[in-house]
Coordinates of C-alpha atoms (C1' of nucleotides) in Angstrom, one line a residue:
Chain A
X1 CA 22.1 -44.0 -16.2
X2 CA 25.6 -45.1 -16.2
X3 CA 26.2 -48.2 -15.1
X4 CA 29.8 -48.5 -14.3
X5 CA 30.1 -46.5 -11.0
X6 CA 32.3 -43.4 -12.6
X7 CA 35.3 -45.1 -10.6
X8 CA 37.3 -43.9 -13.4
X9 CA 41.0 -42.4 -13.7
X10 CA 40.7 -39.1 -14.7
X11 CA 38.1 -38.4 -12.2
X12 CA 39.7 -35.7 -10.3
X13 CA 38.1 -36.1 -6.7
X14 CA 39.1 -39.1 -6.5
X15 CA 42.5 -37.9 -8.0
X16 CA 42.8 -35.3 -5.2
X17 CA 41.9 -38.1 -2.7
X18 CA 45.3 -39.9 -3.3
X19 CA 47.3 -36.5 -3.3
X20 CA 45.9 -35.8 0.1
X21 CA 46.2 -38.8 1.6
X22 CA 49.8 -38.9 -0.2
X23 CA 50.4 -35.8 2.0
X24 CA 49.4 -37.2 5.5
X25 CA 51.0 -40.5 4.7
X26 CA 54.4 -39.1 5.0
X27 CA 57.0 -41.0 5.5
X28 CA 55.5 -43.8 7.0
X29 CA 54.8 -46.8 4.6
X30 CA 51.3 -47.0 5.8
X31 CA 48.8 -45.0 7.5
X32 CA 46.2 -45.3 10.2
X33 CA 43.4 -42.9 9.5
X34 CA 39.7 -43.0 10.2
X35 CA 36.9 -41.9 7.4
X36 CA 36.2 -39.2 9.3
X37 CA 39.5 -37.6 9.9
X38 CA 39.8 -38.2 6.2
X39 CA 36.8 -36.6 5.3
X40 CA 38.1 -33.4 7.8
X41 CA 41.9 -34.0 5.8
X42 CA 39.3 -33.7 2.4
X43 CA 36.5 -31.2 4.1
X44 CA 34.3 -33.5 3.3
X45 CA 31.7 -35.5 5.5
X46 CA 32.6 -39.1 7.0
X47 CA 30.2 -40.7 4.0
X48 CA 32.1 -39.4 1.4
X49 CA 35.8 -39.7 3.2
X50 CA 34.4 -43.3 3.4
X51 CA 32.9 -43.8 -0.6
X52 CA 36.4 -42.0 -1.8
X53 CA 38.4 -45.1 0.3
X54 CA 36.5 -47.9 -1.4
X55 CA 36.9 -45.9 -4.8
X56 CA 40.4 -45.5 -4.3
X57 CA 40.9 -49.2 -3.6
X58 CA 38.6 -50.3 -6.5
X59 CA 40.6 -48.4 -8.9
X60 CA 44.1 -50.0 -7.3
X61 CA 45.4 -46.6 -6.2
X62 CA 45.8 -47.9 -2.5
X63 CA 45.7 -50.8 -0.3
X64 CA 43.3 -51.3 2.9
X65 CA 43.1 -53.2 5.4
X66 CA 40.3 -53.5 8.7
X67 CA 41.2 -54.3 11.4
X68 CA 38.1 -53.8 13.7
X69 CA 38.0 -50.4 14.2
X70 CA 41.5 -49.7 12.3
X71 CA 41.6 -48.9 9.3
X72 CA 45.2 -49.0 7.2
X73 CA 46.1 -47.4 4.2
X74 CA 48.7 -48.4 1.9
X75 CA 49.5 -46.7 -1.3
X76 CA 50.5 -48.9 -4.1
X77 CA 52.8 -49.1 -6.2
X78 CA 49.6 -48.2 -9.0
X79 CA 49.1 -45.2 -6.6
X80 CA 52.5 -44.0 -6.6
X81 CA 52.7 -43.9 -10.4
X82 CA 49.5 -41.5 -10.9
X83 CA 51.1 -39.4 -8.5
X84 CA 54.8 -40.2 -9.9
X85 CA 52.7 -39.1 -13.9
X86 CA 51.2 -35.6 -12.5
X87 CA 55.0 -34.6 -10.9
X88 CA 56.6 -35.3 -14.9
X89 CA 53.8 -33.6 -16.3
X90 CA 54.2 -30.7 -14.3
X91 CA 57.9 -30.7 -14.5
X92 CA 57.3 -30.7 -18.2
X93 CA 54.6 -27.8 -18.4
X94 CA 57.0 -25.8 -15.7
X95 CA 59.7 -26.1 -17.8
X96 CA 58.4 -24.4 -20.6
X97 CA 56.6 -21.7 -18.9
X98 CA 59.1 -21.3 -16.3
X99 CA 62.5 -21.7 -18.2
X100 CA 62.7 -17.2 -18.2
X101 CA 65.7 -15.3 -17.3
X102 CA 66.5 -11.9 -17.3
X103 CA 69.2 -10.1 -19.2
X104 CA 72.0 -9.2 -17.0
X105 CA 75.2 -6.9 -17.9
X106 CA 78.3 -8.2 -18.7
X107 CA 80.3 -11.0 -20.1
X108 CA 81.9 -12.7 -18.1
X109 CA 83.6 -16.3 -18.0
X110 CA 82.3 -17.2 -21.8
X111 CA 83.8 -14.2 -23.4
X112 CA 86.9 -15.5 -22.5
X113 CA 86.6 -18.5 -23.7
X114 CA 85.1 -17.3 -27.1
X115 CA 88.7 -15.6 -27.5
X116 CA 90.9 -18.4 -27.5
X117 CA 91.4 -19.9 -30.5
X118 CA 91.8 -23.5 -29.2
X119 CA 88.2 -23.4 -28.2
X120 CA 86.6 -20.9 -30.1
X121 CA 88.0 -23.6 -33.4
X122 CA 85.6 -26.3 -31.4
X123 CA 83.0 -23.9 -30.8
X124 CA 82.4 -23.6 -34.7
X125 CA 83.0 -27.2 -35.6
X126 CA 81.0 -28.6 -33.0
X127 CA 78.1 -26.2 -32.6
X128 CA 77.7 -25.5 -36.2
X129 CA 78.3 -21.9 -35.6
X130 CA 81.3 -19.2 -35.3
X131 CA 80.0 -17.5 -32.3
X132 CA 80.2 -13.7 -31.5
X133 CA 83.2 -13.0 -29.2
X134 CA 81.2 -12.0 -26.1
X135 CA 78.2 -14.0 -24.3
X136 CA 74.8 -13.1 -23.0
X137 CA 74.5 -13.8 -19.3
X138 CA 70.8 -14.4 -18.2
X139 CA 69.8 -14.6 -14.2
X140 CA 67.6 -17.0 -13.6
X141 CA 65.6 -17.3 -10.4
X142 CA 66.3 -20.0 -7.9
X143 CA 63.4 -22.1 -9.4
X144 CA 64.3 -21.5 -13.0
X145 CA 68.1 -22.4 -11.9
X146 CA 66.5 -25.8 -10.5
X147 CA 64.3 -26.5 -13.8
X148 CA 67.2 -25.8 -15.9
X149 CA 69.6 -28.1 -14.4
X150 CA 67.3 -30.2 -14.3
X151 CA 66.5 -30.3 -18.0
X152 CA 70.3 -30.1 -18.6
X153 CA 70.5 -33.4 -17.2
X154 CA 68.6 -34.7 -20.0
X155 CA 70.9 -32.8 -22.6
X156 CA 73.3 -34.5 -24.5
X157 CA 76.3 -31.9 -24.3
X158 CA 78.5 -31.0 -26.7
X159 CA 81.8 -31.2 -25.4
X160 CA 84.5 -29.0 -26.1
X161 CA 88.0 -30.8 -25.6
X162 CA 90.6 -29.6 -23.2
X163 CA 94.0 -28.9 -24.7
X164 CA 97.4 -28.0 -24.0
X165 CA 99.3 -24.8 -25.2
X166 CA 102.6 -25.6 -25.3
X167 CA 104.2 -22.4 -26.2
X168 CA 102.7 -20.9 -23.0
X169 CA 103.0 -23.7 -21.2
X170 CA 99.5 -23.9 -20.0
X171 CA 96.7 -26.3 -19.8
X172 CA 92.9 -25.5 -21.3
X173 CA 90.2 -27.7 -19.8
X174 CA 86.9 -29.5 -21.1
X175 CA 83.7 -27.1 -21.7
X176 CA 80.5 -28.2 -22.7
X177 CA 77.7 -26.7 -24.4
X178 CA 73.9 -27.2 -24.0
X179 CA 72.1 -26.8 -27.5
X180 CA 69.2 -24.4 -27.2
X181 CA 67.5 -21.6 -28.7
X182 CA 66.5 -18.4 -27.2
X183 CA 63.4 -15.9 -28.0
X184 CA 61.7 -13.1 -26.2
X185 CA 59.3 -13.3 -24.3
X186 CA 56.9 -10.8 -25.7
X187 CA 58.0 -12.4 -29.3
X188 CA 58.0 -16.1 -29.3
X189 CA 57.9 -15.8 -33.7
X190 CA 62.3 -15.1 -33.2
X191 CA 63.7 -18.2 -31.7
X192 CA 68.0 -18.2 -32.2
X193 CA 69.7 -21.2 -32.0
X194 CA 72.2 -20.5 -29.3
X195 CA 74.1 -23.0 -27.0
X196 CA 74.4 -22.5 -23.1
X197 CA 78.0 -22.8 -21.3
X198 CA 78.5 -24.6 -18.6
X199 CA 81.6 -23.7 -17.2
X200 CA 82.8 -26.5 -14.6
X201 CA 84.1 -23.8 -11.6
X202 CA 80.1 -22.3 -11.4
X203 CA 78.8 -19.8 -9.2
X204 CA 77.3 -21.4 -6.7
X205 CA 75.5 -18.4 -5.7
X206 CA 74.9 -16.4 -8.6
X207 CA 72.2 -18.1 -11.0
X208 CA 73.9 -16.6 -14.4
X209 CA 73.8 -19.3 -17.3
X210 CA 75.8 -17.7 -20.4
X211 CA 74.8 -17.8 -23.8
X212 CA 76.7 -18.7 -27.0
X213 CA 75.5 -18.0 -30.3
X214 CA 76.3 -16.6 -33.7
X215 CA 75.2 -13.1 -33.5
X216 CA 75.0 -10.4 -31.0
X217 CA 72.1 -11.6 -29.0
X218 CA 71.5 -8.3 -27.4
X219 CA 71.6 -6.2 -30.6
X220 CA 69.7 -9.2 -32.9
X221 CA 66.6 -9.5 -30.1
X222 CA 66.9 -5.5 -29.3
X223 CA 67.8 -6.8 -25.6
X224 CA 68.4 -4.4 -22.9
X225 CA 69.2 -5.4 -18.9
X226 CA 66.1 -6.5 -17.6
X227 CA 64.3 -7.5 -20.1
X228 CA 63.0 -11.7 -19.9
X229 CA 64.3 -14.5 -22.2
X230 CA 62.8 -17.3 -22.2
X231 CA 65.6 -20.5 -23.5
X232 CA 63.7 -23.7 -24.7
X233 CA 65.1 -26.9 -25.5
X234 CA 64.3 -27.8 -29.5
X235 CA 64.3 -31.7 -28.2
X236 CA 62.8 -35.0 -29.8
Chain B
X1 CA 21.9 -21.1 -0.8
X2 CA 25.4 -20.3 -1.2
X3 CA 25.9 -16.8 -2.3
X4 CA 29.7 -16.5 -3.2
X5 CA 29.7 -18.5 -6.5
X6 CA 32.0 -21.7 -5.3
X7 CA 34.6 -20.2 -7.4
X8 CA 37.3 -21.3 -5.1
X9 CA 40.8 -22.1 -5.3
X10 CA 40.7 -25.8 -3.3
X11 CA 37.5 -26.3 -6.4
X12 CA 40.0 -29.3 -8.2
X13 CA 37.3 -28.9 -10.7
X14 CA 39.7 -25.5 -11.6
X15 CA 42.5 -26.7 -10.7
X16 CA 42.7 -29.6 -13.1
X17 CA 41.0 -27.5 -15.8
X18 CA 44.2 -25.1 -15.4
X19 CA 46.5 -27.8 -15.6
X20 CA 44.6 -29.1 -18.7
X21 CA 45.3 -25.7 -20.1
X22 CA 48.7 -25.3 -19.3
X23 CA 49.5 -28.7 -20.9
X24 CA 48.3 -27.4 -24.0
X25 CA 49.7 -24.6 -23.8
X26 CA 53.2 -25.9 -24.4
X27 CA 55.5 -22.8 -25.3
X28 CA 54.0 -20.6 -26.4
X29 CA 53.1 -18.1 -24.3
X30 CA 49.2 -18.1 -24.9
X31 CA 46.5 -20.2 -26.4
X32 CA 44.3 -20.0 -29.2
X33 CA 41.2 -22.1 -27.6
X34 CA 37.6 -22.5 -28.6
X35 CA 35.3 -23.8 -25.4
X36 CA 34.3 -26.8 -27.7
X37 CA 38.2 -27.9 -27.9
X38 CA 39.1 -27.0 -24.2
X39 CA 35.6 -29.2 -23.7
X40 CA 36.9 -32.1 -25.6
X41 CA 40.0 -32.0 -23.7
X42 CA 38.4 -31.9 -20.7
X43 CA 35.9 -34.4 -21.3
X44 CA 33.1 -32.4 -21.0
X45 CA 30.9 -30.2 -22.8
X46 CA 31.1 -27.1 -24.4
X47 CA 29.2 -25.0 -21.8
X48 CA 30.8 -26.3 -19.3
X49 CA 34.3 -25.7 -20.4
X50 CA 33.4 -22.4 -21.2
X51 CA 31.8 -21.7 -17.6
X52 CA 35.7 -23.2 -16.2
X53 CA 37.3 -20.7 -18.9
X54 CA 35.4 -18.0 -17.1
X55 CA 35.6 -19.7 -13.5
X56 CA 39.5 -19.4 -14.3
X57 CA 39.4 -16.5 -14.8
X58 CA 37.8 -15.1 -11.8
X59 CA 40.0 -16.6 -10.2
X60 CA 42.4 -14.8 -11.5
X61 CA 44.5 -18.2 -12.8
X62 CA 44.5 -17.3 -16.1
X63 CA 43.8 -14.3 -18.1
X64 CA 41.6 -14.2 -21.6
X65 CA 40.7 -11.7 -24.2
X66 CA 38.0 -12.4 -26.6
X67 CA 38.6 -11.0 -30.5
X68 CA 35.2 -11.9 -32.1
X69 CA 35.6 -15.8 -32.5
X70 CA 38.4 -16.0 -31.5
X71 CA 39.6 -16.7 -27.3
X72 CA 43.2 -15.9 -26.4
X73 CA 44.4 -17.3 -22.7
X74 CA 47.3 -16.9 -21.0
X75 CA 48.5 -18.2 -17.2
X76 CA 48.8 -15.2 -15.4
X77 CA 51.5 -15.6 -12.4
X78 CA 49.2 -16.5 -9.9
X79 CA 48.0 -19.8 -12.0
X80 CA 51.7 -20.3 -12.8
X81 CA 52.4 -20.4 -8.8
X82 CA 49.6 -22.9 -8.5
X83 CA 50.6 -25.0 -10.8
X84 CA 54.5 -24.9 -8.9
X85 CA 53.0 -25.3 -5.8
X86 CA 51.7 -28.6 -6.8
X87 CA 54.4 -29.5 -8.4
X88 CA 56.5 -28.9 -5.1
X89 CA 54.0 -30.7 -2.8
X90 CA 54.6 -33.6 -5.2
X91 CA 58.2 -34.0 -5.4
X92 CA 57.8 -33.7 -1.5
X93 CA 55.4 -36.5 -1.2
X94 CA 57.6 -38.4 -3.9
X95 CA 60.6 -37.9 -2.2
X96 CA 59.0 -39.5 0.8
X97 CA 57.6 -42.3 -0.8
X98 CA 60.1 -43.0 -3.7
X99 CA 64.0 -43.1 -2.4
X100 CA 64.1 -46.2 -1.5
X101 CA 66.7 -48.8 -3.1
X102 CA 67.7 -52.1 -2.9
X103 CA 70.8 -53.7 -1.2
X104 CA 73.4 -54.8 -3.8
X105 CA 76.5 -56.5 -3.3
X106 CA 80.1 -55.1 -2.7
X107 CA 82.5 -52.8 -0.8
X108 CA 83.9 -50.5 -3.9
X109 CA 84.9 -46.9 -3.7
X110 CA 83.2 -45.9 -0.3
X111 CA 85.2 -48.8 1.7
X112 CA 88.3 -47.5 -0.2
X113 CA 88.0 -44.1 1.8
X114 CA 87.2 -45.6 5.1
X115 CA 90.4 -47.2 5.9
X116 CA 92.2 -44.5 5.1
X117 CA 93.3 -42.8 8.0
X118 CA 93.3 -39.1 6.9
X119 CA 89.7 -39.9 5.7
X120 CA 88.4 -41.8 8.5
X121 CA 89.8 -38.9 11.6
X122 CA 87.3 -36.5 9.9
X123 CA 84.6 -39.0 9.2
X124 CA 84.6 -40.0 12.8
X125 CA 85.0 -36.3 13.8
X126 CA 82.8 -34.4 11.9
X127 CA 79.8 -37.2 11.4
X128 CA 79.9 -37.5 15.2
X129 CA 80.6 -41.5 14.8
X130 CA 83.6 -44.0 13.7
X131 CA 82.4 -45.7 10.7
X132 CA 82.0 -49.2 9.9
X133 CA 85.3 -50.0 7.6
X134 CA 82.9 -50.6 4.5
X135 CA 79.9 -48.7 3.1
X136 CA 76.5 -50.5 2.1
X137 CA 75.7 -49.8 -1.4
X138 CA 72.6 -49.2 -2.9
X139 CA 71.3 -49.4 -6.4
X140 CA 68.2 -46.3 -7.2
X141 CA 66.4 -46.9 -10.0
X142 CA 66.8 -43.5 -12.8
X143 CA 63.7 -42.0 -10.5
X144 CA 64.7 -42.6 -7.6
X145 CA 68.5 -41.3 -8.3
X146 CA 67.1 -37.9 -10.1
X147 CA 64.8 -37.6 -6.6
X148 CA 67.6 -38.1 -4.6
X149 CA 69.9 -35.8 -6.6
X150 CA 67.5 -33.3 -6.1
X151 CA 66.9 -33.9 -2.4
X152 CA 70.9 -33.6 -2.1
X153 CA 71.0 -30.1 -3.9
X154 CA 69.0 -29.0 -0.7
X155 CA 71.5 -30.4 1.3
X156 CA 74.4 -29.0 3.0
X157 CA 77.0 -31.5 2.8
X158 CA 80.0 -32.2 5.3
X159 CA 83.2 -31.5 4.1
X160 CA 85.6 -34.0 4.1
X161 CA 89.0 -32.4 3.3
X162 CA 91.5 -33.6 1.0
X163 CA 95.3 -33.5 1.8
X164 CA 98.4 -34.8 1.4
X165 CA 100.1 -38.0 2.4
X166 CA 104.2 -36.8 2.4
X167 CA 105.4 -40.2 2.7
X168 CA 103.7 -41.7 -0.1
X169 CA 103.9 -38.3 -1.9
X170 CA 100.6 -38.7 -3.1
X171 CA 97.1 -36.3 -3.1
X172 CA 93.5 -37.2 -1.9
X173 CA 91.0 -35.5 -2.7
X174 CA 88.4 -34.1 -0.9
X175 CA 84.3 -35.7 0.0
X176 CA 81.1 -35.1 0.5
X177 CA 78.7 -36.7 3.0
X178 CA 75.5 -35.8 3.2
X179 CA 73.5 -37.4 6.4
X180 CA 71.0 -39.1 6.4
X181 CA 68.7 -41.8 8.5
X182 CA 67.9 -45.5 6.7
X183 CA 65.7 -48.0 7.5
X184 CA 63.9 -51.4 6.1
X185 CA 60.9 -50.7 4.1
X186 CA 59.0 -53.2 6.4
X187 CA 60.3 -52.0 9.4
X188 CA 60.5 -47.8 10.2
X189 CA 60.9 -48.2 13.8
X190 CA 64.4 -48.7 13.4
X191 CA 66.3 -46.2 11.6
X192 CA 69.9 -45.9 11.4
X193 CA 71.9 -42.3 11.2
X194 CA 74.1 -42.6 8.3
X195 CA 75.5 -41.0 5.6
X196 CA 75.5 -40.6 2.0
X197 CA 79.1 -40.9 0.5
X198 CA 79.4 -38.8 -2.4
X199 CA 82.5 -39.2 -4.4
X200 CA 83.7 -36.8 -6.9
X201 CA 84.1 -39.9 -9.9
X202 CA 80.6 -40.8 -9.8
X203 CA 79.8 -43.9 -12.0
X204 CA 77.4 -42.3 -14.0
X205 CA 76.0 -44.8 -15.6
X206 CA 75.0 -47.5 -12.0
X207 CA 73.1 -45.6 -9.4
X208 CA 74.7 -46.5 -7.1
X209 CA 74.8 -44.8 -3.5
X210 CA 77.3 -45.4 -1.0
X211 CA 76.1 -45.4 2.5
X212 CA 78.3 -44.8 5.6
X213 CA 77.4 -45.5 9.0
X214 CA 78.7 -46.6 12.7
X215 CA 77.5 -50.0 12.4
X216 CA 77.6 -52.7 9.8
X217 CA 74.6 -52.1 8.4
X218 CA 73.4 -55.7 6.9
X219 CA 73.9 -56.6 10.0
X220 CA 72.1 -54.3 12.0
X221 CA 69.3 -54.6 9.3
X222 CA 69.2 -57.8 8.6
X223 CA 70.1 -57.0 5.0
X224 CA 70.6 -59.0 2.2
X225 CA 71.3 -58.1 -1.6
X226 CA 68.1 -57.0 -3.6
X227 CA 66.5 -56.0 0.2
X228 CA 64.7 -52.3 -0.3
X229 CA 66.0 -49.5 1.9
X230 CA 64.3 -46.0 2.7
X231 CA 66.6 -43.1 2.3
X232 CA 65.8 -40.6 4.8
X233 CA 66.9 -37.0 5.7
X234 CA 65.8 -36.0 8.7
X235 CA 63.8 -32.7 8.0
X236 CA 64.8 -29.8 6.0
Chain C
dA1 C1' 31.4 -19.5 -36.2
dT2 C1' 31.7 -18.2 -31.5
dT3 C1' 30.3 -17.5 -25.9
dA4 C1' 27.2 -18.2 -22.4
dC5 C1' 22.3 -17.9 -20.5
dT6 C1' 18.3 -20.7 -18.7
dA7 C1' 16.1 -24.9 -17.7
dA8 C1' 16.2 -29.8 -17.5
dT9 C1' 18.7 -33.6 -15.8
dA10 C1' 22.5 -36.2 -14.2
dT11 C1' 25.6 -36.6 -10.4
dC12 C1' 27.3 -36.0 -5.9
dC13 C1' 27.0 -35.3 -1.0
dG14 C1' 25.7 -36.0 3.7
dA15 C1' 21.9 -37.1 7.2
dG16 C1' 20.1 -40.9 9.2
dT17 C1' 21.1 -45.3 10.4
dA18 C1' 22.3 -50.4 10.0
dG19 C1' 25.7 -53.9 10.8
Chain D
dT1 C1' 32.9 -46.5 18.4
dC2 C1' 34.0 -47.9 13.4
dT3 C1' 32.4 -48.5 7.9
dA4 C1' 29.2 -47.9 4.6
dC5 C1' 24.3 -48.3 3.1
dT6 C1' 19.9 -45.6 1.3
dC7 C1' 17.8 -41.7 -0.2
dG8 C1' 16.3 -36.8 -0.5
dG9 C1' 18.2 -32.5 -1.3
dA10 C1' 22.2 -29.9 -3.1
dT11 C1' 25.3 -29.2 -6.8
dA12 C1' 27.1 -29.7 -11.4
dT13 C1' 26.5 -30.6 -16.1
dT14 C1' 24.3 -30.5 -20.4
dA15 C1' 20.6 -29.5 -24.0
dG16 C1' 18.4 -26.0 -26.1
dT17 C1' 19.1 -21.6 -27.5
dA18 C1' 20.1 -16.5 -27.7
dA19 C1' 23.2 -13.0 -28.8

DNA sequence: ATTACTAATATCCGAGTAG
DNA sequence: TCTACTCGGATATTAGTAA
């Protein structure tokens, strides 16, 4: 009884329509492709390869143009921004399921820089916090490495100052920190603000992100190697 | 006449009530969700959300315990990996359509390295061509720089060495190039092997990219300032 | 309240086929 | 060949309820 022919946005077939065609489009601005190798591309039957072209174009998603018996597809620049929509959104739910480490022994790099008391004066003026003279090193996966960095880009970091000691004749450089707060997994009620370190000389090949925060993480969450943290970004 | 139920994974029907779900979701780790809600958000009714909240399940996408009135889900693994294989296939398909800039005007850092001899031996050595004594820049919109950026992670750069200049007593530092193929939006027959110049001072606020390459590019291209360019990198 | 069954109905798909 | 129409049958959704 509807009138309007259910061309609408958040119709998903036609939705999955753009992905797939998205797919075999490549890197080629345009692409040559037939309704029925669409429908094959789809599993669905030259008729409906063929209705899900015309709805595609009547919603602006993509371009067409027929050229006897060639048929081009252009996405548009509409097009590109559904799909563009669904890659943030899924960014942004991966994030905060994905954003899980586990516990890992050791501290390592932060520690150190806990100790000295030209940063550790920073660390408690700038991050609000005196924090506990060790850190907790959490490995993330590949992936959750990606996702993190990621979201870190969107960070505004704190950044703790390089300085000079001139009694020892050395030179301290710039750290910053990444505000965030940290919970288990199994107990999302316990969320501590913490900060994350990122120390410029990184492991390339380790994926260990270092905690900061005011108590002893592993002792306040009952922590033991192995078990999953998940670190979430309090944002706007 | 079908027997199995058409509870199937390539069903975007499920698939886009998963995603639904895992947008609401958010960080906690499971949902509170009546059939009537998950209904609303889906647009649909009651009974059929609640045959997608069992679908789902079947599937074995999400996992759900019942308390009297009360429906607790939670994304198992599997639905977690379907969600991140989407996401994947769409920063693919993004990449491919989306890293593309336009021509903007000026020879700044890039063309600095060229001419200097120490740089340009290993440029000409280990890219496999003599450079043109400038670089083409182009400007990437925030998108378009974070794609790229992300592309380049999955990269394995050449390494342009630093060293020393005696004479002048002074230090260079070293470079990163990362190659790559460009052509004209309106023209992918011709695409040129270049590469991208990656300097350690990056302005961080233009995103701009330096390309290198054998020829002079505008010319070979026909470019001219505000002209859109595909970034390429030929296969993984 | 809930979830979810069954039956009625709305929607979608593809065979046949025209242009 | 192509695209795309009509229309009957297949499938999905919802209304009415039960539990």
């Amino acid at each position: 009884m509807k009138l309007n022919k259910e061309i609408s946005q958040d119709n998903y077939a036609n939705w999955f329509a753009l992905y797939h065609l998205c797919q075999n489009i490549g890197s080629q601005k345009a692409i040559h492709i037939s309704s029925t190798e669409f429908g094959k591309i789809l599993n669905l039957s030259q008729q409906t390869a063929s209705r899900r072209i015309n709805d595609l174009e009547e919603i602006g998603w993509i371009q067409r143009k027929i050229i006897g018996k060639d048929q081009v597809i252009r996405i548009t620049k509409k097009g590109a921004d559904v799909i563009l929509a669904m890659y943030k959104n899924l960014r942004q739910i991966l994030e905060e399921i994905l954003i899980v480490g586990e516990v890992t022994e050791g501290m390592k790099e932060g520690g150190y820089y806990v100790r000295i008391p030209g940063y550790l004066a920073q660390f408690q003026e700038k991050l609000g916090f005196k924090p506990y003279f060790g850190t907790l090193n959490i490995q993330l996966s590949d992936l959750n490495k990606e996702l993190l960095e990621e979201n870190l880009k969107n960070q505004i970091p704190v950044r703790i100052e390089g300085f000079e000691d001139n009694k020892l004749g050395r030179t301290y450089g710039a750290v910053d920190c990444f505000i965030c707060s940290v919970s288990r997994l199994d107990n999302q009620d316990v969320k501590v603000d913490s900060a994350i370190l990122k120390i410029k000389r990184t492991h390339h090949k380790k994926n260990i992100v270092e905690i900061l925060a005011e108590d002893y993480l592993r002792e306040k969450l009952k922590l033991k190697d192995g078990d999953r943290l998940r670190i979430e970004f309090t944002k706007k």
